[in-house]
PDB file of C-alpha atoms in Angstrom:
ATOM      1  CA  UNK A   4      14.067  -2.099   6.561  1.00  0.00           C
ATOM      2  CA  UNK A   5      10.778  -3.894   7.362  1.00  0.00           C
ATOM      3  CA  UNK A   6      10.356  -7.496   5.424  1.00  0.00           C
ATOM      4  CA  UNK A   7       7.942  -9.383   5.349  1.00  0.00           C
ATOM      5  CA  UNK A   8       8.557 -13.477   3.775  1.00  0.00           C
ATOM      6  CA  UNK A   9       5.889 -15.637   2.428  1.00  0.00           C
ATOM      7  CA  UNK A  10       6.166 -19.765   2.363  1.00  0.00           C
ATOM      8  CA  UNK A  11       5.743 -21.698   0.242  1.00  0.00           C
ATOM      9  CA  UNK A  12       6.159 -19.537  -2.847  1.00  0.00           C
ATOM     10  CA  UNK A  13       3.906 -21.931  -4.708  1.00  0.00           C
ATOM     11  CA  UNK A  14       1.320 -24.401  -3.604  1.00  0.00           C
ATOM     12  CA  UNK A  15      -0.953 -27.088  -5.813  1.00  0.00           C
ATOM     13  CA  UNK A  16      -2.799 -28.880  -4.238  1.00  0.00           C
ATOM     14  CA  UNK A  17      -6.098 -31.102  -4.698  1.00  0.00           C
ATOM     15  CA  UNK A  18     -10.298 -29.759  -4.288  1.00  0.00           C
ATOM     16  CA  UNK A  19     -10.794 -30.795  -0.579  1.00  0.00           C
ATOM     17  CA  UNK A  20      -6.982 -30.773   0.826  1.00  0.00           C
ATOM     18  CA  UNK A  21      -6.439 -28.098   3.729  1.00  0.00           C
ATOM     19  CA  UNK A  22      -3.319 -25.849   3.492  1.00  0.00           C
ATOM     20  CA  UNK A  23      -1.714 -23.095   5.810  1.00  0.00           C
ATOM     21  CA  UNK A  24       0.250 -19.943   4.105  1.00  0.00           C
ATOM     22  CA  UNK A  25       2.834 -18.474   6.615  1.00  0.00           C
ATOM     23  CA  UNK A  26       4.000 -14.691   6.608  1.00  0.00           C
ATOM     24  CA  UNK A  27       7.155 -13.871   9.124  1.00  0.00           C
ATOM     25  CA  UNK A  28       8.855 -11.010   9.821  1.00  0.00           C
ATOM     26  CA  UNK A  29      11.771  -9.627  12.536  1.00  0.00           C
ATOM     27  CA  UNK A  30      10.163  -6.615  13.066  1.00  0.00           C
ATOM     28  CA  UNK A  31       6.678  -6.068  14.943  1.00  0.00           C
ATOM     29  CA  UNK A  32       3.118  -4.475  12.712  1.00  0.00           C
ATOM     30  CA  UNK A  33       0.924  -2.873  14.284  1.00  0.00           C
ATOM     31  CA  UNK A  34      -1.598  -4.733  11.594  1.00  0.00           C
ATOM     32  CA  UNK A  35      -1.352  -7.251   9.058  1.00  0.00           C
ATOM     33  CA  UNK A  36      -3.429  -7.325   5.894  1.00  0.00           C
ATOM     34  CA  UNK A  37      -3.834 -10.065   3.181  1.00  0.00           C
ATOM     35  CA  UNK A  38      -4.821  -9.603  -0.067  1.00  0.00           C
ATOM     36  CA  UNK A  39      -5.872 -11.954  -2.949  1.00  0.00           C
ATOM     37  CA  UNK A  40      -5.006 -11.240  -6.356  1.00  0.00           C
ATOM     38  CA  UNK A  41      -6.243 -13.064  -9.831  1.00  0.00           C
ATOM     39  CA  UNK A  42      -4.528 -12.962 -12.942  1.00  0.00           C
ATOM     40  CA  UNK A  43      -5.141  -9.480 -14.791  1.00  0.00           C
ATOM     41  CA  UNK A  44      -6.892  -8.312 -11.578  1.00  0.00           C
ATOM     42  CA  UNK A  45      -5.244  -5.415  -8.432  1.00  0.00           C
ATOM     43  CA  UNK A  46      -5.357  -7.363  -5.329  1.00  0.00           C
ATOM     44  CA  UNK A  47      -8.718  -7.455  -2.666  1.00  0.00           C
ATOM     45  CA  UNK A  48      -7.742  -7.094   0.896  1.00  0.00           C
ATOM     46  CA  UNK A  49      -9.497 -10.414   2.326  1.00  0.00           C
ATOM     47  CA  UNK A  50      -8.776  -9.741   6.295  1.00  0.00           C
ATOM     48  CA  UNK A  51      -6.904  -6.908   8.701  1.00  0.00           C
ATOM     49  CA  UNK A  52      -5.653  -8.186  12.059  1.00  0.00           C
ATOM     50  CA  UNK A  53      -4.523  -5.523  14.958  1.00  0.00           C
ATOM     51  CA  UNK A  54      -3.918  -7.263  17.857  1.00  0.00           C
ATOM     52  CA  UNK A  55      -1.510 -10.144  18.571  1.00  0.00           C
ATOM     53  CA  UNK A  56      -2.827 -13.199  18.690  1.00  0.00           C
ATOM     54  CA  UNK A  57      -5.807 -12.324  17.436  1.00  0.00           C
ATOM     55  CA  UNK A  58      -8.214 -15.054  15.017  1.00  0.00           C
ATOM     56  CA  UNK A  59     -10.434 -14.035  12.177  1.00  0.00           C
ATOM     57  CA  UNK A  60     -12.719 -16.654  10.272  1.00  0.00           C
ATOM     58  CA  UNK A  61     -13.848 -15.705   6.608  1.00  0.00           C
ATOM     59  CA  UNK A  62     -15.816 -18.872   5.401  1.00  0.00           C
ATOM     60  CA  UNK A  63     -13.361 -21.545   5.266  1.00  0.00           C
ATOM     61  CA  UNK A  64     -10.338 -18.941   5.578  1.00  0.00           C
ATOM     62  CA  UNK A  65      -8.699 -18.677   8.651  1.00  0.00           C
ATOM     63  CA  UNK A  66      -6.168 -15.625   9.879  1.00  0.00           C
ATOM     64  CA  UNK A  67      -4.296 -15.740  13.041  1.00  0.00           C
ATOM     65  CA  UNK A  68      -1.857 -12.935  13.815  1.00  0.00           C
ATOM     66  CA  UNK A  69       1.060 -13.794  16.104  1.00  0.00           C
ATOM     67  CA  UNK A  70       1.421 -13.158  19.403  1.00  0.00           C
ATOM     68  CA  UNK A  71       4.451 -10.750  18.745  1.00  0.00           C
ATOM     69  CA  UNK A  72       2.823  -9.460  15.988  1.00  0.00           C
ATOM     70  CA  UNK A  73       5.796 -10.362  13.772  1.00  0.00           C
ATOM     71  CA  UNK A  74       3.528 -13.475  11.883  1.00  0.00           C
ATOM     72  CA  UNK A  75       0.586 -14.340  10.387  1.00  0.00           C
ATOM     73  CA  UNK A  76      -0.703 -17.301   8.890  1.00  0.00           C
ATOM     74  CA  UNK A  77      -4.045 -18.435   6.404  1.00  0.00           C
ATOM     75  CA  UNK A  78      -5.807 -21.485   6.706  1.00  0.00           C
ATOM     76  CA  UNK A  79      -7.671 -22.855   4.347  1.00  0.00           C
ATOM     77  CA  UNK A  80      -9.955 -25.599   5.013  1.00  0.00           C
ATOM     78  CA  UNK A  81     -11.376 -27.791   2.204  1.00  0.00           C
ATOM     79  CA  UNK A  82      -9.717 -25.976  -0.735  1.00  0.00           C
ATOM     80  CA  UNK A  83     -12.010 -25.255  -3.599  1.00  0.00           C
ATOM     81  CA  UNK A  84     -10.813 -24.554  -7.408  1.00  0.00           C
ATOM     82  CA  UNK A  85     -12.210 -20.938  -6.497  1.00  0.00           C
ATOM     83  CA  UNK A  86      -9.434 -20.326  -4.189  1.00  0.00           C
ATOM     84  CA  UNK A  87      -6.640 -20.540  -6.939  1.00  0.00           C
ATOM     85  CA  UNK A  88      -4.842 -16.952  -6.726  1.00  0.00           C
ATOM     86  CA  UNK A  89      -1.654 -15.318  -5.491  1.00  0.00           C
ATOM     87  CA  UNK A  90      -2.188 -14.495  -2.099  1.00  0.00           C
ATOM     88  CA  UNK A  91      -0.562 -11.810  -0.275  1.00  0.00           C
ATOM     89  CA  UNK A  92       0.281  -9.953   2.927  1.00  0.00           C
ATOM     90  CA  UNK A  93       1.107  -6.962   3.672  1.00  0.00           C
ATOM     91  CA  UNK A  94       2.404  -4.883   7.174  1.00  0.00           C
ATOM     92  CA  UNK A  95       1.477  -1.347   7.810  1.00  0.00           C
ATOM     93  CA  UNK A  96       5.165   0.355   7.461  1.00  0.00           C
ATOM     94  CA  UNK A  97       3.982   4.086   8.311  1.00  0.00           C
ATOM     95  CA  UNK A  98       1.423   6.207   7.169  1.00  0.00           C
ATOM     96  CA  UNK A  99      -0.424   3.329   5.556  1.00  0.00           C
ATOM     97  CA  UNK A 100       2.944   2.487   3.470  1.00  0.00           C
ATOM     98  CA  UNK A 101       1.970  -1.035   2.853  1.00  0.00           C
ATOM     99  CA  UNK A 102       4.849  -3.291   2.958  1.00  0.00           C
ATOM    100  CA  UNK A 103       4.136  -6.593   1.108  1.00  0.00           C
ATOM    101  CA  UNK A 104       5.564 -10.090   1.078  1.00  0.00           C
ATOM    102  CA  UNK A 105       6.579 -11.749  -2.548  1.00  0.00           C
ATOM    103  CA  UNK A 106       3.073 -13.617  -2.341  1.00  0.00           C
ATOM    104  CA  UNK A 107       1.771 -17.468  -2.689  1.00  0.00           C
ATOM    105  CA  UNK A 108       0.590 -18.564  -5.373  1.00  0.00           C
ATOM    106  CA  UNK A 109      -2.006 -21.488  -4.866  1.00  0.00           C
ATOM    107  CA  UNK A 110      -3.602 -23.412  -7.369  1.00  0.00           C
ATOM    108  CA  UNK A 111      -6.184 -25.928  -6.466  1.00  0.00           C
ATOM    109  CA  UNK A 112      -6.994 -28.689  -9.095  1.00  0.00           C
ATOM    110  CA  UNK A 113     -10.546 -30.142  -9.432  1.00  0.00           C
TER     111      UNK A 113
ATOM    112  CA  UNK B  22     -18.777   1.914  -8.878  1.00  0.00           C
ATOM    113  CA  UNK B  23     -16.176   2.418 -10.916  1.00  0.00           C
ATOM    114  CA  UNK B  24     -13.771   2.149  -8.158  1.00  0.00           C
ATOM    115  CA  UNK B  25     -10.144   2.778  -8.819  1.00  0.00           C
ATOM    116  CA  UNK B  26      -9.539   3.007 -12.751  1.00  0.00           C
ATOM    117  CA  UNK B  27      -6.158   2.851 -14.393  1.00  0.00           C
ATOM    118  CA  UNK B  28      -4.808   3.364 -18.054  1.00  0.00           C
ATOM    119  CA  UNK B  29      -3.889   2.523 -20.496  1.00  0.00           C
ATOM    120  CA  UNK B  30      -4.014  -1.380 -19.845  1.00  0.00           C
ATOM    121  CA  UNK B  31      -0.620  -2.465 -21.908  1.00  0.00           C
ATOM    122  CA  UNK B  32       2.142  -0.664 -23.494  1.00  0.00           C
ATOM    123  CA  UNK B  33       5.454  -1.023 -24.807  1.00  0.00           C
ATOM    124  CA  UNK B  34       7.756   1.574 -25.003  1.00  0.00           C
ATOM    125  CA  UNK B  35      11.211   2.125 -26.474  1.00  0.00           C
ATOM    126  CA  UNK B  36      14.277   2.762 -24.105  1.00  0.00           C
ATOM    127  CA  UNK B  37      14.035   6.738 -23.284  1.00  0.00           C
ATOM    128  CA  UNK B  38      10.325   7.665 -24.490  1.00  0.00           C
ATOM    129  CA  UNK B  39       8.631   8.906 -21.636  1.00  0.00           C
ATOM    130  CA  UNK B  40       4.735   8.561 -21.052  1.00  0.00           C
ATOM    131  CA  UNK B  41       2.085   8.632 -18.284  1.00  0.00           C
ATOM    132  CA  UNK B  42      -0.058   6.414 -16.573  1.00  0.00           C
ATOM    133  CA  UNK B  43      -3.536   7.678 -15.579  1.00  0.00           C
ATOM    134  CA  UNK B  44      -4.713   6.660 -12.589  1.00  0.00           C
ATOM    135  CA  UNK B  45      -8.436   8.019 -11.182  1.00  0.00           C
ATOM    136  CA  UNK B  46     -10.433   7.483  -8.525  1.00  0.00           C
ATOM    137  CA  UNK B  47     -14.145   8.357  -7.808  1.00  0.00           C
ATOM    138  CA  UNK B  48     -14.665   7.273  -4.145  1.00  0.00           C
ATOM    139  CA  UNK B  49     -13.074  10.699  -2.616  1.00  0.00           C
ATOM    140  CA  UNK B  50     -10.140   8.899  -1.058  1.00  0.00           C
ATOM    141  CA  UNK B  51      -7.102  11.335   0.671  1.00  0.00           C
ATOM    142  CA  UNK B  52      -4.802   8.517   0.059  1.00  0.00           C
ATOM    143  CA  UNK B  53      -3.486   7.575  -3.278  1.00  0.00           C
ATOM    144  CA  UNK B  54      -0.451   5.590  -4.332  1.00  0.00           C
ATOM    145  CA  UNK B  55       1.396   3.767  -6.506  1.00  0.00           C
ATOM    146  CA  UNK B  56       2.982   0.186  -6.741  1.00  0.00           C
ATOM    147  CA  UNK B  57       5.514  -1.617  -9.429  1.00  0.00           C
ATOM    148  CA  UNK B  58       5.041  -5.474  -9.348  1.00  0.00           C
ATOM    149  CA  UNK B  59       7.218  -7.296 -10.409  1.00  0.00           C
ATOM    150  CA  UNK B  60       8.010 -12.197 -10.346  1.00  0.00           C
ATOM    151  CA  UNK B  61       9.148 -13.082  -6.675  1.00  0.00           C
ATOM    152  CA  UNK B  62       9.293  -9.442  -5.121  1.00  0.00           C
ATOM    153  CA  UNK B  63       5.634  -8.717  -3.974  1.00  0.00           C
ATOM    154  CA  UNK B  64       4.231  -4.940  -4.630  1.00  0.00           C
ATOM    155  CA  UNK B  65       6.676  -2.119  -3.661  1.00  0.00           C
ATOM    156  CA  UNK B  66       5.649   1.145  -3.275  1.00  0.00           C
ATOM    157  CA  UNK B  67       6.593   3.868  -5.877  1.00  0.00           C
ATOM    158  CA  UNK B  68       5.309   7.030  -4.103  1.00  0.00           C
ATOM    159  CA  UNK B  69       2.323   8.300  -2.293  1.00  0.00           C
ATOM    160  CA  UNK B  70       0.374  11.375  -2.009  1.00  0.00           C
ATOM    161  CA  UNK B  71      -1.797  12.209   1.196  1.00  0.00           C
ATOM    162  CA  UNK B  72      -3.771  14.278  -0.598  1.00  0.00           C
ATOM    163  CA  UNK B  73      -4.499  16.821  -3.293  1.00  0.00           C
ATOM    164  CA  UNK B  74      -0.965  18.801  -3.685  1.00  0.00           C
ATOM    165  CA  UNK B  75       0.903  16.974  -1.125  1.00  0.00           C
ATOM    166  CA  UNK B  76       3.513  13.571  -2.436  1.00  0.00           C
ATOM    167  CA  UNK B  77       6.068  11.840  -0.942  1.00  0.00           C
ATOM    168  CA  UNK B  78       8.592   9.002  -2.309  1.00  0.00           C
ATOM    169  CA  UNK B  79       8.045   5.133  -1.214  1.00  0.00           C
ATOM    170  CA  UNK B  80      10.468   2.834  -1.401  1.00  0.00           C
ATOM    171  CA  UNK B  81      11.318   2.688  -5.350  1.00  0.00           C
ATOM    172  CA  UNK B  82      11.233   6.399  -6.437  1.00  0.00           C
ATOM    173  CA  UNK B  83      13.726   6.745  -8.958  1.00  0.00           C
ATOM    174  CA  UNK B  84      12.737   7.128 -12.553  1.00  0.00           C
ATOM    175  CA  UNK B  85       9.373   8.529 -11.476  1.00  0.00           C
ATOM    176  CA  UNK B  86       7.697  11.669 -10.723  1.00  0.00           C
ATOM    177  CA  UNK B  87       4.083  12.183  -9.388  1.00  0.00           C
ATOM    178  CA  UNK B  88       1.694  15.039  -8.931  1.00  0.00           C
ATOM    179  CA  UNK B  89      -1.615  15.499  -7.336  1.00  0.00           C
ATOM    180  CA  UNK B  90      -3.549  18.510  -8.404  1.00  0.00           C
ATOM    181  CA  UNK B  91      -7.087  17.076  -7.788  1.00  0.00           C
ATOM    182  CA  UNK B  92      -8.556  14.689  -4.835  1.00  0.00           C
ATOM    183  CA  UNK B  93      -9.064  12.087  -8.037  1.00  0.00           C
ATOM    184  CA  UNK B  94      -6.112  11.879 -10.078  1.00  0.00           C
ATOM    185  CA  UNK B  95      -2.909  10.672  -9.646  1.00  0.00           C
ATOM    186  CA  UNK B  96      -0.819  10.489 -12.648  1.00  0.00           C
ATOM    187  CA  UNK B  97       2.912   8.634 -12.704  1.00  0.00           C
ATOM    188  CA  UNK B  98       4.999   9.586 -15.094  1.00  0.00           C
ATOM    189  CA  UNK B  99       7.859   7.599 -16.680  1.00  0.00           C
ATOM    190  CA  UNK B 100      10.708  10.143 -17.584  1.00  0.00           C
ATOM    191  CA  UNK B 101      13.316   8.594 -19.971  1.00  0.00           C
ATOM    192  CA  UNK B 102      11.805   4.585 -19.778  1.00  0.00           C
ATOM    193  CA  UNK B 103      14.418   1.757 -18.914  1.00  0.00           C
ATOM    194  CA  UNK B 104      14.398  -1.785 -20.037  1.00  0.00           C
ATOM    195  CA  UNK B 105      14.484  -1.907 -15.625  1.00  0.00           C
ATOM    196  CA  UNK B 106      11.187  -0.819 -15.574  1.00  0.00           C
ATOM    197  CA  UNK B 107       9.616  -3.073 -17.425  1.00  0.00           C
ATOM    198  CA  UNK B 108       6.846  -4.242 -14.733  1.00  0.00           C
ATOM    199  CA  UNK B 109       3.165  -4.300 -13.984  1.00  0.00           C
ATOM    200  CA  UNK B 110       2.350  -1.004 -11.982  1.00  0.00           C
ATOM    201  CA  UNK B 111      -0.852  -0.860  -9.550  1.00  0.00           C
ATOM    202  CA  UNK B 112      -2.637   2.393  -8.640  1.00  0.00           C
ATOM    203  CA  UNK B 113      -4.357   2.066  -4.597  1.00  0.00           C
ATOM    204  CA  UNK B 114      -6.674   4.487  -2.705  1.00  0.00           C
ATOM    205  CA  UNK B 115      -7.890   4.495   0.392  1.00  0.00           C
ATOM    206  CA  UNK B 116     -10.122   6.678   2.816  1.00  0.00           C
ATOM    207  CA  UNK B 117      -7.187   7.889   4.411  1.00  0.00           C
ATOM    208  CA  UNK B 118      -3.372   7.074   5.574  1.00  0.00           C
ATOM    209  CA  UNK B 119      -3.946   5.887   8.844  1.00  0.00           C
ATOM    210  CA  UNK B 120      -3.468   2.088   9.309  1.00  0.00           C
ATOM    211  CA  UNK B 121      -5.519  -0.545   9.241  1.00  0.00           C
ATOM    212  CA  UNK B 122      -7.016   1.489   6.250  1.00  0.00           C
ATOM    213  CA  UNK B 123      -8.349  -0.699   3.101  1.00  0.00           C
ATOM    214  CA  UNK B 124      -6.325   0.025   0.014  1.00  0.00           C
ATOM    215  CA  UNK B 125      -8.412  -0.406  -3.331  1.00  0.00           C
ATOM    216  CA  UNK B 126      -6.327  -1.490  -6.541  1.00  0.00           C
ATOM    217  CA  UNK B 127      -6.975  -1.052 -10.126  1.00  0.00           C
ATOM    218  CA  UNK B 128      -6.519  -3.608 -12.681  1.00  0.00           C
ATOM    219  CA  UNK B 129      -3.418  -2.628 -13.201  1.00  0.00           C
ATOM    220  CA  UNK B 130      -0.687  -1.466 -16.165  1.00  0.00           C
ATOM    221  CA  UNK B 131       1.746  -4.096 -17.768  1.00  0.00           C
ATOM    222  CA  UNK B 132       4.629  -1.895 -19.178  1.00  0.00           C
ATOM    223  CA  UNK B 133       7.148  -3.624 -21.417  1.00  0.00           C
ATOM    224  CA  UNK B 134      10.259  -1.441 -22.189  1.00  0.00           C
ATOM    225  CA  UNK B 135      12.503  -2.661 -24.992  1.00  0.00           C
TER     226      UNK B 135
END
């Protein structure tokens, strides 16, 4: 069975602190996706990475997939109260069966 | 764009009343499924269909049954309900299976079973 673990469960942290969001797994994805979700709201896929090793930049969000592709990680530069939400990834397990990790949940206070 | 639209919203149920949850999508996507969230365990898939008559289980199954007559709908129905699957459940489409697909989620259901 594929996992996929999430640290830290829950983050709070201060407008204008950076933070990293880690995603590990034993087994290798072909892709990693991450999602943020908002209270009351389904979750919006934010970034896919294929290839190992590879970097994506989304604003102030960073995504780097691992060179194994067994990890991923999100950095977030200069947090902003508009990045509070549980943030998720999730491995392509088959025929897009998207496994997901329990998720972080990151608030950022003004 | 309407998008991926699920209802109803909320509902409680007794132990053992069944009921559906209504799940349509107007972007013709193959790929529909289903998720149960639920604190500290991330989304888990329910069951999927590929496409209009076609379903398979996902990881959580039991307690559920599916059915895709039409390229938008994809109903899940609750059989006899459990206090177990009290949870909040997520439709997704996407253009099709293949990876590196995006899903699209509705707003989701919160089901309370008592």
């Amino acid at each position: 069975t594929q996992l996929l673990e999430q640290s830290p469960q829950f983050l709070s942290i201060q407008e204008g602190e950076n933070l990293t969001v880690y995603c590990n797994s034993s087994s290798v994805f072909s892709s990693l996706q991450w999602y943020r979700q908002e209270p009351g709201e389904g979750p919006v896929l934010l970034v896919t990475v294929v290839t190992g090793g590879e970097v994506k930049k989304l604003k102030r969000l960073t995504f780097q997939f691992g060179d194994a592709r067994k990890d991923s990680s999100l950095h977030i530069t200069a947090a902003q109260p508009g990045d509070t939400g549980l943030y998720l990834c999730a491995g392509a397990g088959g025929y897009n069966k998207l496994i997901f990790g329990a998720g972080t949940r990151l608030a950022v206070h003004p | 764009n309407a998008g991926v639209t699920q209802t109803p919203k909320f509902q409680v149920l007794k132990t053992g009343q069944s009921m559906t949850l209504q799940c349509a999508q107007d972007m013709n996507h193959e790929y529909m499924s289903w998720y149960r969230q639920d604190p500290g365990m991330g989304l888990r898939l329910i069951h999927y269909s590929v496409g209009a008559g076609i379903t398979d289980q996902g990881e959580v199954p039991n307690g559920y049954n599916v059915s895709r007559s039409t390229t938008e709908d994809f109903p899940l129905r609750l059989l006899s309900a459990a206090p177990s699957q009290t949870s909040v459940y997520f439709c997704a489409s996407s253009y099709s299976g293949r990876l590196n697909t995006e899903a699209f989620f509705g707003q989701g259901t919160r089901l309370t079973v008592v």
